[in-house]
PDB file of C-alpha atoms in Angstrom:
ATOM      1  CA  VAL W   1     -83.215  -5.571  80.434  1.00 87.00           C
ATOM      2  CA  VAL W   2     -86.214  -3.661  79.516  1.00 92.00           C
ATOM      3  CA  GLU W   3     -88.950  -5.221  77.309  1.00 93.00           C
ATOM      4  CA  GLY W   4     -92.048  -3.382  75.968  1.00 92.00           C
ATOM      5  CA  MET W   5     -91.864  -0.843  78.758  1.00 91.00           C
ATOM      6  CA  SER W   6     -94.727   1.864  78.636  1.00 92.00           C
ATOM      7  CA  LYS W   7     -95.233   4.682  81.083  1.00 92.00           C
ATOM      8  CA  CYS W   8     -97.923   7.228  81.211  1.00 91.00           C
ATOM      9  CA  PHE W   9     -98.310  10.363  83.332  1.00 91.00           C
ATOM     10  CA  GLY W  10    -102.177  10.617  83.172  1.00 89.00           C
ATOM     11  CA  ASP W  11    -103.200  11.176  79.709  1.00 89.00           C
ATOM     12  CA  PHE W  12     -99.372  11.748  78.433  1.00 89.00           C
ATOM     13  CA  GLN W  13     -97.580   8.827  76.955  1.00 89.00           C
ATOM     14  CA  ALA W  14     -94.118   9.502  78.289  1.00 89.00           C
ATOM     15  CA  LEU W  15     -92.381   5.951  76.948  1.00 90.00           C
ATOM     16  CA  TYR W  16     -93.852   3.675  74.458  1.00 89.00           C
ATOM     17  CA  ASP W  17     -92.960  -0.151  73.995  1.00 91.00           C
ATOM     18  CA  ILE W  18     -89.356   0.355  75.010  1.00 90.00           C
ATOM     19  CA  ASP W  19     -86.745  -2.341  74.538  1.00 91.00           C
ATOM     20  CA  LEU W  20     -83.173  -1.934  75.705  1.00 90.00           C
ATOM     21  CA  THR W  21     -80.402  -4.271  76.816  1.00 90.00           C
ATOM     22  CA  VAL W  22     -77.284  -3.283  78.828  1.00 90.00           C
ATOM     23  CA  ASP W  23     -74.461  -5.668  79.478  1.00 89.00           C
ATOM     24  CA  TYR W  24     -72.180  -5.896  82.479  1.00 86.00           C
ATOM     25  CA  GLY W  25     -69.593  -3.149  81.822  1.00 86.00           C
ATOM     26  CA  GLU W  26     -71.280  -1.509  78.877  1.00 89.00           C
ATOM     27  CA  ARG W  27     -71.688   2.160  78.562  1.00 88.00           C
ATOM     28  CA  VAL W  28     -74.712   3.493  76.695  1.00 89.00           C
ATOM     29  CA  VAL W  29     -75.460   7.044  76.051  1.00 89.00           C
ATOM     30  CA  MET W  30     -78.978   7.819  75.322  1.00 87.00           C
ATOM     31  CA  CYS W  31     -79.439  11.174  73.343  1.00 84.00           C
ATOM     32  CA  GLY W  32     -82.787  13.006  72.624  1.00 81.00           C
ATOM     33  CA  PRO W  33     -84.561  16.285  72.919  1.00 80.00           C
ATOM     34  CA  SER W  34     -85.909  17.431  75.943  1.00 79.00           C
ATOM     35  CA  GLY W  35     -89.171  15.863  76.890  1.00 80.00           C
ATOM     36  CA  SER W  36     -88.349  12.673  74.867  1.00 82.00           C
ATOM     37  CA  GLY W  37     -88.547  10.540  78.080  1.00 87.00           C
ATOM     38  CA  LYS W  38     -84.853   9.845  78.602  1.00 88.00           C
ATOM     39  CA  SER W  39     -84.883  10.693  82.239  1.00 89.00           C
ATOM     40  CA  THR W  40     -88.180   8.810  82.770  1.00 91.00           C
ATOM     41  CA  LEU W  41     -86.596   5.841  81.249  1.00 91.00           C
ATOM     42  CA  ILE W  42     -83.570   5.846  83.729  1.00 90.00           C
ATOM     43  CA  ARG W  43     -85.907   6.601  86.735  1.00 91.00           C
ATOM     44  CA  CYS W  44     -87.875   3.494  85.803  1.00 91.00           C
ATOM     45  CA  LEU W  45     -84.819   1.209  85.815  1.00 90.00           C
ATOM     46  CA  ASN W  46     -84.626   1.993  89.717  1.00 86.00           C
ATOM     47  CA  GLN W  47     -88.362   2.439  90.071  1.00 86.00           C
ATOM     48  CA  LEU W  48     -88.187   6.122  91.100  1.00 89.00           C
ATOM     49  CA  GLU W  49     -91.029   5.975  88.434  1.00 89.00           C
ATOM     50  CA  THR W  50     -93.127   2.845  88.017  1.00 88.00           C
ATOM     51  CA  HIS W  51     -93.798   1.694  84.497  1.00 90.00           C
ATOM     52  CA  GLN W  52     -97.486   0.472  83.646  1.00 89.00           C
ATOM     53  CA  GLN W  53     -96.588  -2.039  80.949  1.00 91.00           C
ATOM     54  CA  GLY W  54     -93.754  -4.439  79.800  1.00 92.00           C
ATOM     55  CA  THR W  55     -90.784  -5.820  82.098  1.00 91.00           C
ATOM     56  CA  VAL W  56     -87.568  -4.417  83.671  1.00 90.00           C
ATOM     57  CA  VAL W  57     -84.984  -6.808  84.869  1.00 89.00           C
ATOM     58  CA  VAL W  58     -82.048  -5.787  86.722  1.00 87.00           C
ATOM     59  CA  ASN W  59     -79.219  -8.378  87.561  1.00 83.00           C
ATOM     60  CA  GLY W  60     -81.686 -10.983  87.247  1.00 84.00           C
ATOM     61  CA  THR W  61     -84.372  -9.502  89.446  1.00 84.00           C
ATOM     62  CA  GLU W  62     -87.612  -8.289  87.925  1.00 85.00           C
ATOM     63  CA  LEU W  63     -88.747  -4.908  89.233  1.00 83.00           C
ATOM     64  CA  SER W  64     -92.373  -5.086  90.223  1.00 77.00           C
ATOM     65  CA  GLU W  65     -94.449  -4.136  93.157  1.00 73.00           C
ATOM     66  CA  ASN W  66     -92.671  -6.341  95.454  1.00 71.00           C
ATOM     67  CA  THR W  67     -90.929  -3.820  97.871  1.00 67.00           C
ATOM     68  CA  LYS W  68     -88.080  -6.150  98.654  1.00 74.00           C
ATOM     69  CA  ASN W  69     -87.124  -6.631  95.116  1.00 74.00           C
ATOM     70  CA  ILE W  70     -87.082  -3.194  94.391  1.00 80.00           C
ATOM     71  CA  GLU W  71     -84.675  -2.560  97.631  1.00 78.00           C
ATOM     72  CA  ASP W  72     -82.413  -5.369  96.445  1.00 78.00           C
ATOM     73  CA  VAL W  73     -82.185  -3.937  93.085  1.00 81.00           C
ATOM     74  CA  ARG W  74     -81.396  -0.277  94.438  1.00 81.00           C
ATOM     75  CA  ARG W  75     -78.446  -1.359  96.389  1.00 80.00           C
ATOM     76  CA  ASN W  76     -76.798  -2.488  93.210  1.00 83.00           C
ATOM     77  CA  ILE W  77     -77.627   0.751  91.313  1.00 89.00           C
ATOM     78  CA  GLY W  78     -75.979   4.146  91.464  1.00 88.00           C
ATOM     79  CA  MET W  79     -77.202   7.429  90.384  1.00 89.00           C
ATOM     80  CA  VAL W  80     -75.851  10.654  89.403  1.00 88.00           C
ATOM     81  CA  PHE W  81     -78.848  13.378  89.389  1.00 84.00           C
ATOM     82  CA  GLN W  82     -78.853  16.281  87.131  1.00 79.00           C
ATOM     83  CA  SER W  83     -79.436  18.666  90.018  1.00 78.00           C
ATOM     84  CA  PHE W  84     -76.625  16.802  92.257  1.00 78.00           C
ATOM     85  CA  ASN W  85     -79.092  16.156  95.042  1.00 85.00           C
ATOM     86  CA  LEU W  86     -76.445  16.750  97.813  1.00 90.00           C
ATOM     87  CA  PHE W  87     -77.511  17.417 101.413  1.00 92.00           C
ATOM     88  CA  PRO W  88     -76.694  20.934 101.823  1.00 93.00           C
ATOM     89  CA  HIS W  89     -76.550  20.780 105.535  1.00 95.00           C
ATOM     90  CA  LEU W  90     -73.879  17.852 105.357  1.00 94.00           C
ATOM     91  CA  SER W  91     -70.024  18.196 104.556  1.00 96.00           C
ATOM     92  CA  VAL W  92     -69.029  16.622 101.469  1.00 95.00           C
ATOM     93  CA  LEU W  93     -67.337  13.657 103.438  1.00 95.00           C
ATOM     94  CA  ASP W  94     -70.804  13.248 105.563  1.00 94.00           C
ATOM     95  CA  ASN W  95     -72.731  13.354 102.251  1.00 93.00           C
ATOM     96  CA  CYS W  96     -70.590  10.378 100.957  1.00 92.00           C
ATOM     97  CA  VAL W  97     -70.539   8.535 104.217  1.00 92.00           C
ATOM     98  CA  LEU W  98     -74.399   8.749 104.783  1.00 90.00           C
ATOM     99  CA  ALA W  99     -75.699   6.203 102.485  1.00 81.00           C
ATOM    100  CA  GLN W 100     -72.815   3.750 103.384  1.00 85.00           C
ATOM    101  CA  ARG W 101     -74.069   3.595 106.908  1.00 87.00           C
ATOM    102  CA  ARG W 102     -77.888   3.771 106.321  1.00 83.00           C
ATOM    103  CA  VAL W 103     -77.825   1.135 103.602  1.00 78.00           C
ATOM    104  CA  LEU W 104     -74.717  -0.840 103.843  1.00 79.00           C
ATOM    105  CA  LYS W 105     -74.469  -0.732 107.508  1.00 85.00           C
ATOM    106  CA  LYS W 106     -70.927  -0.015 107.440  1.00 87.00           C
ATOM    107  CA  PRO W 107     -68.806   1.226 110.562  1.00 92.00           C
ATOM    108  CA  LYS W 108     -68.256   4.775 110.680  1.00 91.00           C
ATOM    109  CA  ALA W 109     -64.299   4.423 110.218  1.00 93.00           C
ATOM    110  CA  ALA W 110     -64.831   2.045 107.330  1.00 92.00           C
ATOM    111  CA  ALA W 111     -67.409   4.275 105.332  1.00 90.00           C
ATOM    112  CA  ARG W 112     -65.041   7.250 105.855  1.00 93.00           C
ATOM    113  CA  GLU W 113     -62.055   5.397 104.453  1.00 92.00           C
ATOM    114  CA  THR W 114     -64.212   4.199 101.457  1.00 89.00           C
ATOM    115  CA  ALA W 115     -65.486   7.750 100.971  1.00 91.00           C
ATOM    116  CA  MET W 116     -61.710   9.129 101.114  1.00 93.00           C
ATOM    117  CA  LYS W 117     -60.681   6.517  98.570  1.00 89.00           C
ATOM    118  CA  TYR W 118     -63.315   7.916  96.079  1.00 87.00           C
ATOM    119  CA  LEU W 119     -62.689  11.502  96.679  1.00 92.00           C
ATOM    120  CA  GLU W 120     -59.068  10.985  96.049  1.00 91.00           C
ATOM    121  CA  GLN W 121     -60.032   9.216  92.771  1.00 85.00           C
ATOM    122  CA  VAL W 122     -61.918  12.192  91.517  1.00 87.00           C
ATOM    123  CA  LYS W 123     -59.174  14.506  92.815  1.00 88.00           C
ATOM    124  CA  ILE W 124     -61.002  16.514  95.342  1.00 93.00           C
ATOM    125  CA  PRO W 125     -60.198  15.117  98.819  1.00 94.00           C
ATOM    126  CA  GLU W 126     -59.198  18.365 100.078  1.00 96.00           C
ATOM    127  CA  GLN W 127     -62.745  19.575  99.743  1.00 95.00           C
ATOM    128  CA  ARG W 128     -63.946  16.666 102.358  1.00 95.00           C
ATOM    129  CA  ASP W 129     -64.818  19.379 104.919  1.00 96.00           C
ATOM    130  CA  LYS W 130     -66.717  21.877 102.877  1.00 96.00           C
ATOM    131  CA  PHE W 131     -70.473  22.156 102.371  1.00 96.00           C
ATOM    132  CA  PRO W 132     -71.961  21.685  98.917  1.00 93.00           C
ATOM    133  CA  GLY W 133     -72.873  25.530  98.630  1.00 93.00           C
ATOM    134  CA  GLN W 134     -69.032  26.094  98.894  1.00 95.00           C
ATOM    135  CA  LEU W 135     -68.286  23.927  95.966  1.00 93.00           C
ATOM    136  CA  SER W 136     -68.308  24.888  92.130  1.00 88.00           C
ATOM    137  CA  GLY W 137     -70.816  23.029  89.931  1.00 83.00           C
ATOM    138  CA  GLY W 138     -68.083  20.678  88.638  1.00 83.00           C
ATOM    139  CA  GLN W 139     -66.967  19.862  92.050  1.00 88.00           C
ATOM    140  CA  GLN W 140     -70.507  18.981  93.174  1.00 89.00           C
ATOM    141  CA  GLN W 141     -70.956  16.617  90.310  1.00 84.00           C
ATOM    142  CA  ARG W 142     -67.480  14.935  91.369  1.00 88.00           C
ATOM    143  CA  VAL W 143     -69.193  14.416  95.014  1.00 91.00           C
ATOM    144  CA  ALA W 144     -72.273  13.053  93.190  1.00 88.00           C
ATOM    145  CA  ILE W 145     -70.347  10.376  91.444  1.00 87.00           C
ATOM    146  CA  VAL W 146     -68.443   9.337  94.855  1.00 87.00           C
ATOM    147  CA  ARG W 147     -71.947   9.182  96.570  1.00 88.00           C
ATOM    148  CA  ALA W 148     -73.140   7.073  93.379  1.00 87.00           C
ATOM    149  CA  LEU W 149     -70.414   4.500  93.442  1.00 84.00           C
ATOM    150  CA  PHE W 150     -70.103   3.979  97.149  1.00 79.00           C
ATOM    151  CA  ASN W 151     -71.661   0.562  97.053  1.00 78.00           C
ATOM    152  CA  SER W 152     -69.740  -0.579  94.038  1.00 81.00           C
ATOM    153  CA  PRO W 153     -72.974  -0.955  91.950  1.00 86.00           C
ATOM    154  CA  SER W 154     -73.308  -3.062  88.695  1.00 88.00           C
ATOM    155  CA  LEU W 155     -75.299  -0.300  86.902  1.00 91.00           C
ATOM    156  CA  LEU W 156     -74.689   3.434  87.093  1.00 92.00           C
ATOM    157  CA  LEU W 157     -77.584   5.684  85.942  1.00 93.00           C
ATOM    158  CA  VAL W 158     -76.519   9.304  84.759  1.00 91.00           C
ATOM    159  CA  ASP W 159     -79.106  11.819  84.302  1.00 89.00           C
ATOM    160  CA  GLU W 160     -77.940  15.002  82.079  1.00 84.00           C
ATOM    161  CA  PRO W 161     -75.256  15.851  84.600  1.00 79.00           C
ATOM    162  CA  THR W 162     -73.452  18.185  82.338  1.00 77.00           C
ATOM    163  CA  SER W 163     -76.223  20.533  81.384  1.00 75.00           C
ATOM    164  CA  ALA W 164     -75.270  23.206  84.075  1.00 70.00           C
ATOM    165  CA  LEU W 165     -71.731  22.832  83.172  1.00 74.00           C
ATOM    166  CA  ASP W 166     -69.449  25.115  80.883  1.00 77.00           C
ATOM    167  CA  HIS W 167     -67.639  23.308  77.937  1.00 79.00           C
ATOM    168  CA  ALA W 168     -64.361  22.890  80.057  1.00 78.00           C
ATOM    169  CA  ASN W 169     -65.865  21.648  83.122  1.00 77.00           C
ATOM    170  CA  LYS W 170     -68.085  19.210  81.036  1.00 81.00           C
ATOM    171  CA  GLU W 171     -64.963  17.534  79.115  1.00 82.00           C
ATOM    172  CA  SER W 172     -63.370  17.288  82.600  1.00 80.00           C
ATOM    173  CA  PHE W 173     -66.298  15.737  84.033  1.00 81.00           C
ATOM    174  CA  LEU W 174     -66.554  13.169  81.296  1.00 85.00           C
ATOM    175  CA  ARG W 175     -63.133  12.132  81.257  1.00 83.00           C
ATOM    176  CA  LEU W 176     -63.213  11.741  84.940  1.00 82.00           C
ATOM    177  CA  LEU W 177     -66.184   9.492  84.814  1.00 84.00           C
ATOM    178  CA  ASN W 178     -64.616   7.379  81.966  1.00 84.00           C
ATOM    179  CA  GLU W 179     -61.448   6.999  84.244  1.00 81.00           C
ATOM    180  CA  VAL W 180     -63.440   6.006  87.375  1.00 81.00           C
ATOM    181  CA  LEU W 181     -65.506   3.520  85.259  1.00 84.00           C
ATOM    182  CA  ASP W 182     -62.383   1.887  83.811  1.00 83.00           C
ATOM    183  CA  ASP W 183     -61.742   0.584  87.225  1.00 78.00           C
ATOM    184  CA  THR W 184     -64.956  -0.976  87.587  1.00 80.00           C
ATOM    185  CA  ASN W 185     -66.993  -3.557  85.765  1.00 81.00           C
ATOM    186  CA  CYS W 186     -69.987  -1.153  86.332  1.00 87.00           C
ATOM    187  CA  ALA W 187     -72.392  -0.685  83.233  1.00 90.00           C
ATOM    188  CA  MET W 188     -73.882   2.825  82.453  1.00 91.00           C
ATOM    189  CA  VAL W 189     -76.849   4.413  80.919  1.00 92.00           C
ATOM    190  CA  PHE W 190     -76.133   8.080  80.530  1.00 91.00           C
ATOM    191  CA  VAL W 191     -78.948  10.364  79.082  1.00 89.00           C
ATOM    192  CA  SER W 192     -78.184  13.667  77.489  1.00 86.00           C
ATOM    193  CA  HIS W 193     -79.703  16.192  74.945  1.00 83.00           C
ATOM    194  CA  ASP W 194     -76.129  16.808  73.655  1.00 81.00           C
ATOM    195  CA  PRO W 195     -75.212  13.984  71.011  1.00 77.00           C
ATOM    196  CA  SER W 196     -71.514  15.058  71.240  1.00 79.00           C
ATOM    197  CA  ILE W 197     -71.247  13.173  74.826  1.00 81.00           C
ATOM    198  CA  GLY W 198     -71.310   9.897  72.665  1.00 75.00           C
ATOM    199  CA  GLU W 199     -67.808  10.625  71.680  1.00 76.00           C
ATOM    200  CA  MET W 200     -66.413  10.241  75.124  1.00 75.00           C
ATOM    201  CA  PHE W 201     -67.738   6.717  75.552  1.00 72.00           C
ATOM    202  CA  GLU W 202     -66.540   3.835  73.703  1.00 61.00           C
ATOM    203  CA  ASP W 203     -69.722   1.503  73.528  1.00 68.00           C
ATOM    204  CA  ARG W 204     -73.071   2.551  72.026  1.00 71.00           C
ATOM    205  CA  VAL W 205     -75.125   5.613  71.331  1.00 72.00           C
ATOM    206  CA  ALA W 206     -78.962   5.415  71.062  1.00 67.00           C
ATOM    207  CA  LEU W 207     -80.744   8.149  69.499  1.00 61.00           C
ATOM    208  CA  ASP W 208     -84.401   8.312  69.846  1.00 59.00           C
ATOM    209  CA  ASP W 209     -87.727  10.050  70.783  1.00 53.00           C
ATOM    210  CA  LEU W 210     -88.888   7.641  73.241  1.00 56.00           C
ATOM    211  CA  ASN W 211     -92.317   8.743  73.523  1.00 56.00           C
ATOM    212  CA  GLN W 212     -92.645   8.552  69.647  1.00 53.00           C
ATOM    213  CA  SER W 213     -90.751   5.454  68.659  1.00 46.00           C
ATOM    214  CA  GLY W 214     -91.224   1.860  68.976  1.00 44.00           C
ATOM    215  CA  GLY W 215     -88.366   1.422  71.336  1.00 43.00           C
ATOM    216  CA  THR W 216     -84.671   1.787  71.565  1.00 43.00           C
ATOM    217  CA  HIS W 217     -82.409  -1.033  71.246  1.00 36.00           C
TER     218      HIS W 217
END
């Protein structure tokens, strides 16, 4: 739940008085032009960016300067970045295992088993020993999905993941994301400048210029 949230970068107002509620299992697509504040909004939801005004509550925990609150919330949030953000020196499997071992303290064997289950779900188990630079953009995005879902999050944040994909890979990625989410109760906030993305998801599309409007509902 976001209420009255505002965010500035110096004198620039990136977000103004934003209200947003996302229920468990709901899929929300947020569309708007480049520079409208979409990515900033979802980065505020896991405190990669800090908001100056208003409240942000995730799973009943309010995000504040309390470091423990932030850590607790992040354990229940997955994020798929626009530029993948995979570690180039690690294999696909190690990219998927690292956070499980560091954050959840899973034994290596259990972490590898979880990673392989998701790699099979996104249909690239045979790529497990390759490095990110050896994969196509679409394959890298599939690895990014696996990494984002490793802790069975209650909320998935998806930041412009299809901007570098061609039409066929974009549709394939969106279908796959839908299929993966169908097996969970994970809510999703997906931001994009492409309004056609909303046609792939069932629940809600928000169209807004977040730094000019009085909020998104």
